[in-house]
XYZ file of C-alpha atoms in Angstrom:
697
model
C 109.579 126.819 165.779
C 110.606 124.692 162.712
C 114.419 124.534 162.220
C 114.064 123.212 158.664
C 116.527 124.144 156.255
C 116.987 127.167 158.473
C 120.497 127.114 157.312
C 120.514 126.479 153.694
C 118.059 128.781 152.349
C 118.423 128.384 148.691
C 121.981 127.983 149.221
C 125.163 125.768 150.027
C 127.174 122.771 151.572
C 130.536 121.123 151.978
C 133.213 118.630 152.831
C 135.322 118.639 155.876
C 138.646 118.395 154.030
C 138.452 121.564 152.124
C 139.187 123.998 154.944
C 141.107 124.605 158.157
C 139.825 123.174 161.318
C 137.276 125.297 163.260
C 135.913 124.747 166.660
C 133.083 122.128 166.751
C 129.610 123.282 167.716
C 128.422 122.601 171.276
C 127.005 119.131 171.897
C 123.285 119.678 172.915
C 121.485 117.392 175.373
C 117.866 116.969 176.396
C 116.434 118.422 179.764
C 114.371 116.451 182.143
C 111.283 118.494 181.737
C 111.440 118.123 178.001
C 111.375 114.351 178.205
C 108.594 114.728 180.622
C 106.649 117.088 178.248
C 107.014 114.774 175.448
C 105.470 111.762 177.562
C 102.891 114.021 178.697
C 102.017 114.929 175.049
C 102.012 111.436 173.920
C 99.423 110.244 176.654
C 97.184 113.216 175.688
C 97.405 112.728 171.917
C 96.910 109.051 172.048
C 93.714 109.414 174.196
C 92.007 112.850 173.114
C 93.108 113.612 169.407
C 90.367 113.478 167.024
C 92.553 111.282 164.904
C 93.433 108.407 167.284
C 97.030 107.520 166.439
C 98.722 105.014 168.844
C 102.411 105.737 169.673
C 103.907 102.566 168.107
C 106.530 101.571 165.826
C 104.839 102.765 162.857
C 104.285 106.254 164.222
C 107.991 106.188 165.376
C 109.193 105.699 161.827
C 107.003 108.616 160.571
C 108.279 110.901 163.361
C 111.912 109.946 162.398
C 111.411 110.516 158.817
C 109.617 113.896 159.404
C 112.445 115.038 161.835
C 115.068 114.331 159.316
C 113.193 115.998 156.582
C 112.553 118.966 158.629
C 116.342 119.465 159.058
C 117.351 118.477 155.477
C 114.346 118.822 153.120
C 116.448 119.081 149.982
C 118.697 116.127 150.961
C 121.902 118.507 150.863
C 123.151 118.386 154.443
C 123.487 114.908 155.583
C 125.432 112.253 153.841
C 123.921 108.896 153.042
C 126.349 107.408 155.672
C 124.678 109.523 158.333
C 121.181 108.354 157.339
C 122.343 104.678 157.358
C 123.507 105.472 161.130
C 120.096 106.775 162.101
C 117.911 104.122 160.588
C 118.466 101.419 163.265
C 116.621 103.770 165.748
C 113.815 104.400 163.352
C 111.263 102.125 165.297
C 112.671 102.916 168.798
C 111.308 106.471 169.254
C 107.957 105.369 170.638
C 109.683 103.333 173.471
C 112.157 106.243 174.064
C 109.233 108.791 174.642
C 107.515 106.406 177.041
C 110.607 105.979 179.134
C 111.225 109.773 178.966
C 114.461 109.475 176.827
C 115.161 111.859 174.097
C 118.733 110.694 173.028
C 117.739 109.861 169.571
C 116.667 113.058 168.119
C 119.331 114.967 170.038
C 122.125 112.668 168.552
C 120.594 113.311 165.023
C 120.481 116.949 165.515
C 124.177 117.063 166.829
C 125.237 115.425 163.605
C 123.176 117.783 161.637
C 124.656 120.979 163.488
C 128.315 119.692 162.644
C 127.317 119.241 158.920
C 125.998 122.713 158.864
C 129.214 124.106 160.370
C 131.270 122.076 157.682
C 129.150 123.346 154.954
C 129.011 126.923 155.849
C 132.749 127.106 156.056
C 133.131 125.377 152.625
C 130.834 127.758 151.158
C 132.628 130.818 152.384
C 135.930 129.308 151.109
C 134.358 128.881 147.691
C 133.675 132.573 147.530
C 137.417 133.284 147.530
C 137.480 131.909 143.911
C 135.550 132.906 140.942
C 133.150 130.944 138.897
C 133.150 130.368 135.137
C 129.674 131.031 133.998
C 130.253 130.253 130.355
C 130.391 126.537 131.219
C 127.309 124.573 130.064
C 126.117 122.910 133.233
C 122.859 122.623 135.194
C 121.676 122.744 138.682
C 118.917 120.609 140.071
C 116.447 122.595 142.182
C 113.918 120.043 143.129
C 115.839 117.553 145.344
C 113.540 116.380 148.007
C 113.070 112.938 146.466
C 116.784 112.734 145.310
C 119.227 110.479 147.353
C 121.532 112.132 149.768
C 125.157 112.554 148.541
C 127.003 109.224 148.626
C 130.445 110.755 149.466
C 132.232 114.031 150.262
C 133.280 114.522 146.798
C 129.539 114.312 145.549
C 128.489 116.769 148.261
C 131.168 119.066 147.161
C 130.067 119.130 143.562
C 126.427 119.690 144.790
C 127.263 122.645 146.876
C 129.729 123.934 144.436
C 126.693 124.323 142.041
C 124.410 125.743 144.835
C 126.828 128.590 145.687
C 127.544 129.182 141.942
C 123.757 129.557 141.419
C 123.530 132.038 144.459
C 126.435 134.109 142.863
C 124.755 134.038 139.386
C 121.304 135.238 140.620
C 122.991 138.227 142.308
C 124.948 138.835 139.206
C 121.847 138.740 137.016
C 120.327 141.270 139.327
C 123.163 143.715 138.592
C 125.515 143.361 141.583
C 129.343 143.660 141.294
C 131.558 140.670 142.079
C 132.654 142.335 145.338
C 129.213 143.172 146.383
C 128.351 139.553 145.531
C 131.055 138.157 147.594
C 130.248 140.410 150.564
C 126.471 139.605 150.330
C 127.008 135.792 150.254
C 129.644 135.684 152.754
C 127.364 137.614 155.266
C 124.658 134.978 154.525
C 126.829 131.960 155.073
C 128.382 133.665 158.170
C 124.966 134.308 159.599
C 123.931 130.662 159.107
C 127.432 129.520 160.630
C 126.828 131.765 163.737
C 123.412 130.287 164.269
C 124.766 126.940 164.208
C 126.599 127.775 167.391
C 123.690 129.415 169.173
C 121.236 126.657 168.995
C 119.854 125.445 172.454
C 118.284 122.347 173.500
C 114.824 124.107 173.314
C 115.323 124.386 169.805
C 115.957 120.712 169.080
C 113.089 119.687 171.258
C 110.644 122.057 169.488
C 111.777 120.647 166.216
C 111.413 117.086 167.451
C 107.970 117.928 168.878
C 106.846 119.429 165.477
C 107.808 116.183 163.837
C 105.853 114.219 166.362
C 102.591 116.237 166.305
C 102.467 116.963 162.571
C 102.884 113.138 162.050
C 99.388 113.019 163.515
C 97.822 115.823 161.315
C 99.040 119.089 159.898
C 97.092 121.303 162.347
C 98.333 119.546 165.661
C 101.218 121.420 167.078
C 103.412 121.681 170.185
C 104.442 124.940 171.719
C 107.397 124.652 174.310
C 107.528 126.805 177.303
C 109.404 129.511 175.452
C 107.372 129.217 172.270
C 104.004 129.263 173.834
C 104.922 132.480 175.413
C 105.082 133.962 171.801
C 102.151 131.809 170.620
C 99.655 134.695 170.434
C 102.063 136.820 168.523
C 103.580 134.268 166.202
C 100.666 131.967 165.439
C 97.181 133.280 166.783
C 97.052 136.979 166.705
C 98.283 139.629 164.342
C 101.752 140.858 164.532
C 101.886 144.514 165.839
C 102.552 146.764 163.064
C 101.652 145.106 159.703
C 98.687 142.719 160.521
C 100.227 139.405 159.141
C 100.447 136.135 160.899
C 103.753 134.437 160.155
C 105.004 130.935 160.381
C 108.270 129.145 159.610
C 107.898 126.726 156.834
C 111.041 124.962 155.276
C 113.718 127.717 155.583
C 111.329 130.747 154.834
C 109.325 132.926 157.081
C 105.981 132.532 155.433
C 102.786 134.438 155.530
C 100.285 132.337 157.256
C 97.405 134.696 156.939
C 96.542 138.501 156.583
C 94.542 140.259 159.234
C 91.842 142.001 157.722
C 92.113 145.879 157.931
C 95.846 145.558 158.771
C 98.442 147.317 156.604
C 99.487 144.145 154.864
C 96.000 143.219 153.755
C 95.110 146.796 152.766
C 98.230 147.288 150.722
C 97.089 144.448 148.310
C 100.995 143.768 148.058
C 101.150 140.630 150.242
C 99.341 137.229 149.854
C 99.070 134.372 151.912
C 101.971 131.870 151.108
C 104.543 134.798 150.367
C 107.901 134.133 151.790
C 109.883 137.008 153.335
C 113.485 136.891 152.385
C 114.719 140.123 153.639
C 113.681 143.005 156.082
C 114.723 146.704 155.840
C 113.939 149.555 158.177
C 112.616 152.909 157.005
C 112.142 154.033 153.246
C 115.893 153.641 152.610
C 117.317 151.319 155.041
C 119.475 148.308 153.840
C 117.446 145.131 153.562
C 118.794 142.422 155.718
C 118.335 138.818 154.406
C 116.280 136.501 156.773
C 116.213 133.295 154.911
C 116.864 130.745 157.528
C 116.474 133.294 160.490
C 114.472 132.116 163.524
C 110.858 133.208 163.389
C 111.020 135.168 166.703
C 113.950 137.174 165.214
C 112.217 138.145 162.191
C 109.144 138.959 164.162
C 111.033 141.409 166.044
C 112.493 143.014 162.958
C 109.084 143.416 161.380
C 107.362 144.990 164.416
C 107.883 148.636 165.148
C 106.409 152.046 166.156
C 102.912 153.160 164.470
C 103.814 155.244 161.370
C 107.143 153.924 160.722
C 108.056 152.062 157.468
C 109.239 148.428 157.043
C 110.416 147.084 153.758
C 110.058 143.357 152.979
C 111.925 141.440 150.304
C 109.167 138.928 149.041
C 109.416 135.743 147.182
C 105.707 135.337 145.961
C 103.672 132.367 146.957
C 103.078 131.457 143.290
C 106.732 131.729 142.267
C 109.189 128.987 142.349
C 112.620 128.924 144.228
C 114.187 130.811 141.344
C 110.996 133.206 140.978
C 111.337 136.909 140.897
C 111.555 138.823 144.161
C 109.768 142.141 144.839
C 110.086 144.652 147.660
C 107.015 145.660 149.543
C 106.999 148.854 151.789
C 104.451 148.957 154.542
C 103.590 151.699 157.131
C 103.058 150.168 160.460
C 99.520 150.715 161.998
C 97.102 149.348 164.470
C 94.186 147.167 163.045
C 91.018 149.175 162.310
C 87.689 147.203 162.882
C 86.215 149.588 160.227
C 88.732 148.710 157.649
C 88.180 145.003 158.157
C 84.362 145.275 157.946
C 82.343 143.980 155.017
C 82.222 146.393 151.956
C 79.915 146.690 149.011
C 80.199 147.851 145.418
C 77.935 147.760 142.308
C 79.194 146.463 139.035
C 77.506 147.148 135.783
C 77.392 143.970 133.285
C 76.410 144.507 129.711
C 73.788 141.663 128.907
C 72.836 141.987 125.247
C 70.939 145.432 124.787
C 70.555 145.775 128.522
C 72.893 146.397 131.554
C 72.410 144.405 134.882
C 73.626 145.715 138.187
C 75.446 143.243 140.353
C 76.088 143.940 144.119
C 79.325 142.725 145.302
C 79.930 142.327 148.959
C 83.533 141.737 149.900
C 83.844 139.913 153.213
C 87.559 139.647 154.407
C 86.708 137.551 157.683
C 83.819 136.209 159.620
C 84.560 138.724 162.529
C 82.441 139.582 165.624
C 83.042 142.229 168.224
C 82.856 139.755 171.165
C 83.479 142.337 173.774
C 80.809 144.556 172.803
C 78.392 141.836 172.637
C 79.377 140.498 176.093
C 78.804 144.092 177.571
C 75.241 143.973 176.015
C 75.638 146.488 173.150
C 72.607 145.934 170.979
C 74.540 147.481 168.023
C 77.747 145.525 168.246
C 79.375 144.797 164.893
C 79.623 141.564 163.245
C 80.064 140.078 159.678
C 76.376 138.802 159.309
C 74.987 142.154 160.826
C 77.116 144.321 158.356
C 76.328 142.121 155.459
C 72.496 142.343 156.330
C 72.739 146.087 156.366
C 74.584 146.120 153.018
C 72.008 143.797 151.461
C 69.363 146.284 152.589
C 71.212 149.098 150.835
C 71.703 147.098 147.576
C 67.914 146.349 147.552
C 67.445 150.109 147.540
C 69.875 150.458 144.605
C 67.973 147.808 142.532
C 70.589 145.347 141.962
C 69.735 142.269 139.979
C 72.004 139.779 141.877
C 74.402 139.843 144.775
C 77.782 138.209 144.825
C 79.401 137.507 148.182
C 83.293 137.520 147.609
C 85.151 135.541 150.246
C 88.475 135.082 148.465
C 91.360 134.872 150.824
C 88.872 134.783 153.853
C 90.551 132.365 156.075
C 87.539 131.956 158.506
C 86.702 133.440 161.955
C 83.504 132.941 163.935
C 81.541 129.828 163.303
C 78.328 131.480 164.490
C 78.812 134.426 162.060
C 79.231 131.726 159.157
C 75.888 130.341 160.205
C 74.161 133.576 160.428
C 75.546 134.634 157.050
C 74.032 131.613 155.508
C 70.646 132.277 157.249
C 70.566 135.800 155.448
C 70.065 133.820 152.308
C 68.251 130.563 153.280
C 66.115 131.807 156.276
C 66.294 128.641 158.616
C 67.793 125.279 158.314
C 70.891 123.191 159.080
C 74.092 124.816 158.036
C 76.798 122.559 159.205
C 77.519 119.263 161.013
C 80.328 118.787 163.651
C 81.645 115.526 164.766
C 83.732 115.078 167.945
C 86.448 112.589 168.820
C 83.794 110.718 170.695
C 81.811 110.182 167.250
C 78.927 112.348 168.422
C 77.518 114.625 165.734
C 75.928 117.972 166.237
C 73.939 119.941 163.888
C 74.184 123.802 163.861
C 71.313 125.598 162.190
C 70.503 129.172 161.020
C 67.256 130.685 162.679
C 66.073 133.435 160.557
C 62.141 133.760 160.163
C 62.766 134.809 156.604
C 65.672 135.373 154.290
C 67.067 138.981 153.976
C 67.996 138.422 150.295
C 65.777 136.357 148.132
C 67.073 137.217 144.735
C 69.780 135.436 142.600
C 73.141 135.159 144.264
C 76.572 133.580 144.302
C 79.775 133.127 146.191
C 83.342 133.923 144.775
C 85.997 131.642 146.530
C 89.710 130.769 145.922
C 92.329 128.718 147.419
C 92.634 131.143 150.393
C 88.967 130.698 151.382
C 89.097 128.390 154.417
C 87.150 127.151 157.369
C 84.074 129.300 158.023
C 84.240 130.531 154.408
C 84.085 126.965 153.254
C 81.131 126.224 155.660
C 79.300 129.201 154.166
C 80.014 128.323 150.466
C 79.133 124.695 150.997
C 75.730 125.426 152.583
C 74.870 127.727 149.798
C 75.820 125.148 147.233
C 73.950 122.400 149.106
C 70.803 124.241 149.291
C 71.116 125.163 145.628
C 70.660 128.848 146.928
C 73.339 130.275 144.595
C 76.128 129.642 142.159
C 79.668 128.978 143.532
C 82.456 130.414 141.347
C 86.231 130.326 141.525
C 88.936 127.916 142.558
C 88.554 124.922 144.933
C 88.790 126.234 148.496
C 91.670 125.507 151.023
C 90.071 122.375 152.434
C 90.543 123.004 156.256
C 87.571 121.062 157.846
C 88.905 120.526 161.207
C 88.660 122.220 164.664
C 91.506 122.691 167.127
C 91.746 123.565 170.634
C 94.912 124.730 172.854
C 95.692 122.509 175.942
C 98.033 123.596 178.680
C 100.037 120.682 179.806
C 101.084 122.397 183.146
C 97.457 122.980 183.941
C 96.598 119.436 183.045
C 98.968 118.092 185.669
C 98.594 120.828 188.053
C 102.263 121.967 187.668
C 102.726 125.432 189.398
C 105.308 126.778 186.952
C 105.466 126.726 183.100
C 107.641 123.909 182.172
C 105.720 121.548 179.703
C 104.351 124.018 177.259
C 100.997 123.724 175.184
C 99.315 121.416 172.819
C 97.194 122.586 169.782
C 94.978 119.570 169.195
C 92.556 118.730 166.608
C 89.218 117.721 168.400
C 86.597 117.657 165.769
C 85.619 117.802 162.202
C 83.180 119.711 159.957
C 80.688 118.121 157.632
C 78.218 119.678 155.065
C 74.681 119.253 155.464
C 74.765 116.862 152.427
C 76.954 114.637 154.557
C 80.379 115.195 152.980
C 83.104 116.910 154.629
C 84.913 120.277 153.630
C 88.175 118.530 154.801
C 90.992 118.004 152.367
C 88.666 118.640 149.110
C 87.318 121.998 150.119
C 84.421 123.272 148.252
C 84.424 122.590 144.470
C 82.971 125.476 142.513
C 80.087 125.173 140.224
C 82.030 127.266 137.586
C 85.674 127.045 137.807
C 88.044 130.040 137.434
C 91.813 129.886 137.045
C 93.962 130.958 139.937
C 97.527 131.531 140.705
C 97.812 129.208 143.739
C 99.831 126.107 143.586
C 97.679 123.212 145.141
C 100.941 121.183 145.732
C 102.277 123.769 148.307
C 99.139 125.772 149.434
C 95.963 124.207 150.737
C 95.174 121.085 152.835
C 96.105 118.883 149.929
C 99.662 120.011 150.130
C 100.014 118.267 153.450
C 101.009 114.644 153.053
C 99.270 113.492 156.177
C 96.017 115.610 156.139
C 92.812 113.904 157.364
C 91.063 112.166 154.524
C 87.780 113.195 152.939
C 84.952 111.281 154.494
C 81.178 111.574 154.764
C 78.298 110.723 157.213
C 74.557 110.797 157.217
C 73.075 113.955 155.589
C 71.283 116.359 157.752
C 67.471 116.959 157.213
C 67.279 119.951 155.055
C 65.291 121.077 152.130
C 67.042 122.619 149.161
C 65.592 126.090 148.309
C 66.916 126.712 144.916
C 67.336 125.022 141.544
C 70.841 126.171 140.515
C 71.788 122.647 139.262
C 69.389 123.005 136.576
C 71.045 126.299 135.324
C 74.671 125.076 135.422
C 74.984 123.628 131.981
C 73.770 127.041 130.428
C 75.893 128.996 132.726
C 78.857 126.934 131.882
C 78.438 127.310 128.137
C 77.869 131.057 128.405
C 81.010 131.355 130.514
C 83.111 129.350 128.137
C 81.885 131.210 125.099
C 82.522 134.622 126.719
C 86.019 133.874 128.161
C 87.196 132.378 124.936
C 86.932 135.743 123.212
C 88.021 137.927 126.198
C 91.617 138.868 125.596
C 92.060 139.992 129.294
C 91.014 136.447 130.544
C 93.227 134.626 128.074
C 96.217 136.764 129.265
C 95.438 135.676 132.836
C 95.509 132.036 131.505
C 99.011 132.745 129.888
C 100.347 134.135 133.186
C 99.251 131.252 135.235
C 100.781 128.916 132.738
C 104.017 130.969 132.917
C 104.013 130.882 136.747
C 103.211 127.057 136.752
C 106.304 126.390 134.328
C 108.505 128.331 136.808
C 107.280 126.363 139.659
C 107.847 123.109 138.153
C 111.163 123.929 136.574
C 113.280 121.332 138.318
C 116.665 122.253 136.454
C 118.363 125.547 136.029
C 121.179 126.373 133.727
C 124.371 127.839 135.451
C 125.273 129.265 132.047
C 125.139 133.143 132.264
C 124.219 133.731 128.640
C 121.361 131.101 128.698
C 119.828 132.701 131.886
C 119.895 136.132 130.391
C 118.324 135.030 127.267
C 115.529 133.283 129.361
C 115.035 136.362 131.465
C 114.811 138.596 128.554
C 112.270 136.558 126.618
C 110.063 136.549 129.652
C 110.417 140.250 130.203
C 109.700 141.155 126.608
C 106.631 138.988 126.587
C 105.288 140.814 129.519
C 106.285 144.245 128.410
C 104.577 143.729 124.920
C 101.228 143.802 126.529
C 99.231 146.905 126.173
C 98.481 147.174 129.939
C 102.085 146.165 130.952
C 102.852 149.266 132.760
C 99.098 149.953 133.651
C 99.774 153.645 133.031
C 102.563 153.854 135.674
C 106.040 155.121 135.063
C 108.444 152.075 134.942
C 111.252 154.289 136.161
C 109.219 155.604 139.174
C 110.628 154.906 142.707
C 108.878 151.907 144.003
C 111.192 151.239 146.948
C 113.828 149.101 145.115
C 117.228 149.715 144.241
C 117.785 149.542 140.517
C 120.111 146.561 140.754
C 117.815 144.565 142.987
C 115.864 143.106 140.260
C 114.710 143.568 136.544
C 112.390 146.415 137.264
C 110.127 146.460 134.170
C 109.441 142.707 134.303
C 108.578 142.731 137.904
C 106.169 145.882 137.507
C 104.541 143.925 134.531
C 104.085 140.709 136.375
C 102.737 142.455 139.557
C 100.466 144.422 137.455
C 99.305 141.108 135.668
C 98.498 139.615 139.213
C 96.381 142.791 140.382
C 94.701 142.788 136.921
C 93.765 139.286 137.367
C 91.919 139.882 140.311
C 89.570 142.311 138.707
C 89.326 140.113 135.535
C 88.176 137.118 137.586
C 85.751 139.380 139.617
C 84.216 140.841 136.421
C 83.828 137.344 135.066
C 82.075 136.239 138.279
C 79.847 139.212 137.912
C 78.988 138.162 134.407
C 78.150 134.757 135.550
C 75.600 136.184 138.099
C 74.122 138.206 135.479
C 73.573 135.086 133.408
C 72.016 133.519 136.487
C 69.621 136.267 136.889
C 68.793 136.170 133.326
C 68.135 132.437 133.309
C 66.055 132.596 136.403
C 63.835 135.396 134.904
C 63.351 133.444 131.806
C 62.738 130.067 133.451
C 59.043 130.780 134.537
C 58.291 132.198 131.021
C 59.648 129.140 129.314
C 57.517 126.992 131.595
C 54.237 128.720 130.574
C 54.924 128.317 126.887
């Protein structure tokens, strides 16, 4: 669990002198087995991690900085004086771990806990008074690089503005002063209550997160308690909605959507979306969960099959002040049939003729391991299902095939290799280098390709791991055109190590490590790590590369390369790219739908990057009205829907028409980009057909 700004959310702070004395929070101390677990982890990570990082003074400093940042990422809890007191120990954490001493992180956390108590009480006291929203003053949202408050007076003023902004946001949403006061008081009281309930396990988990992620973003530690929930919280789908959640900063964030689950099938949730509230049933009140522990949020979301859960969502592509939406989902079991590959045929006008483009949507590289283990000759898998669909598309006479792996987070490596084989036949697909430096080459082994015609792959920022291996191989072989956004950039492999088993401990005390053990490389020698796959023809996307994707991690493994594998490119896409690009540019320039997508993306980018927000009510209403009018002015703004229809939200929870318009814009963008990708493949088929004719002239 990451404790982050678990307590601030988008909210508050304080000075001790502004309120009556309250009981101090409990002083937390490390346990013996925690210190032993840290020392064991250090030994393993130093010797066996893919990225060899010695536990020395340099790493000690990184751990200290990351630990403090995890507690106070916006630099609004600690005072500068606190940081000054911590700094003398910045280079001592390595020695402390080796001698099984965790006093340093626990001392920091105890200061943090007291500051939280101070600030929550101060925030609640601020609610007793009103705010003047006619004053012209601003509030700075982006503070991660700002200095910590130099004094209690400076902290007071910072938090006055934070609480005032919280109040104004609810006021603009239509809530009365009494309702606002009640809502915010509960929010701050909950944070205060959590400050008194923290245990040493929580501190240790947060400290170990700082240690492991200082090595690389995908190395993790799970304490004895956390590892018991590992399958639910980090590896498998949550029972009910099919979403894997993680705690990032103060938000419960969607880490991935399980194909075939209610969340993925609804089309209403995306990777990176932040859950700010959870409600039970169609009409149950929504309880705010910003800053709530991940395991508590998990329990609120899980439930009986067929029951309804309502999630208040802050979209991944929105800034902290972005517009929320409420999503209603019916809990259900994951259905293998629903997560399987599916096909469709799109008609693309090409001059006087029409081309048929077959689209195969692949949500994951799945495989029914159990059926295969039992010897079932007809077991389901991604490559088997796609092969069948390709056969059907042949019968339907399609001109080209587009494999859509947008938001496909990966899965079976074997399936990625076999899927590549459907288009190249046989040959190397991916190289894998272990921590010992040994490189192995994995190859496809098909006698002949299943599909030999024009093809392409549609990717976005959510295409990761196995999806990147497939797209990279298709690109390296020149087999098809890659269209979309740069992919995620995860080119590493992890394994989970049980520390108790490692030292033959009979009872679960030391937890587990998720350790990076190897790295993927393309057949051309470059890695998919960090840079991902760069499309041949770029399409715009709503994702923010600074907060989503491997590049968003400050210590991601770097891009590197090794010797290319021995492979023979089978296509000549490179010669077609200039023509494909020019046709694409000309087409989208005159496409009003595509241009509106660009406008929406620019609008969202501006929202994300808005570091300063006005605390003047009139100005905020003017900004909101301008944005709403721009969206409502579009002919497709309501998409044929009744803007007054019940969509699961109370009227005072948001500006309904603006939200409907923006949500429809996002949905429409998916179709707009898919249609353009199909048009690019139509061009590809046309150019490939005309190339031989041109050569004979």
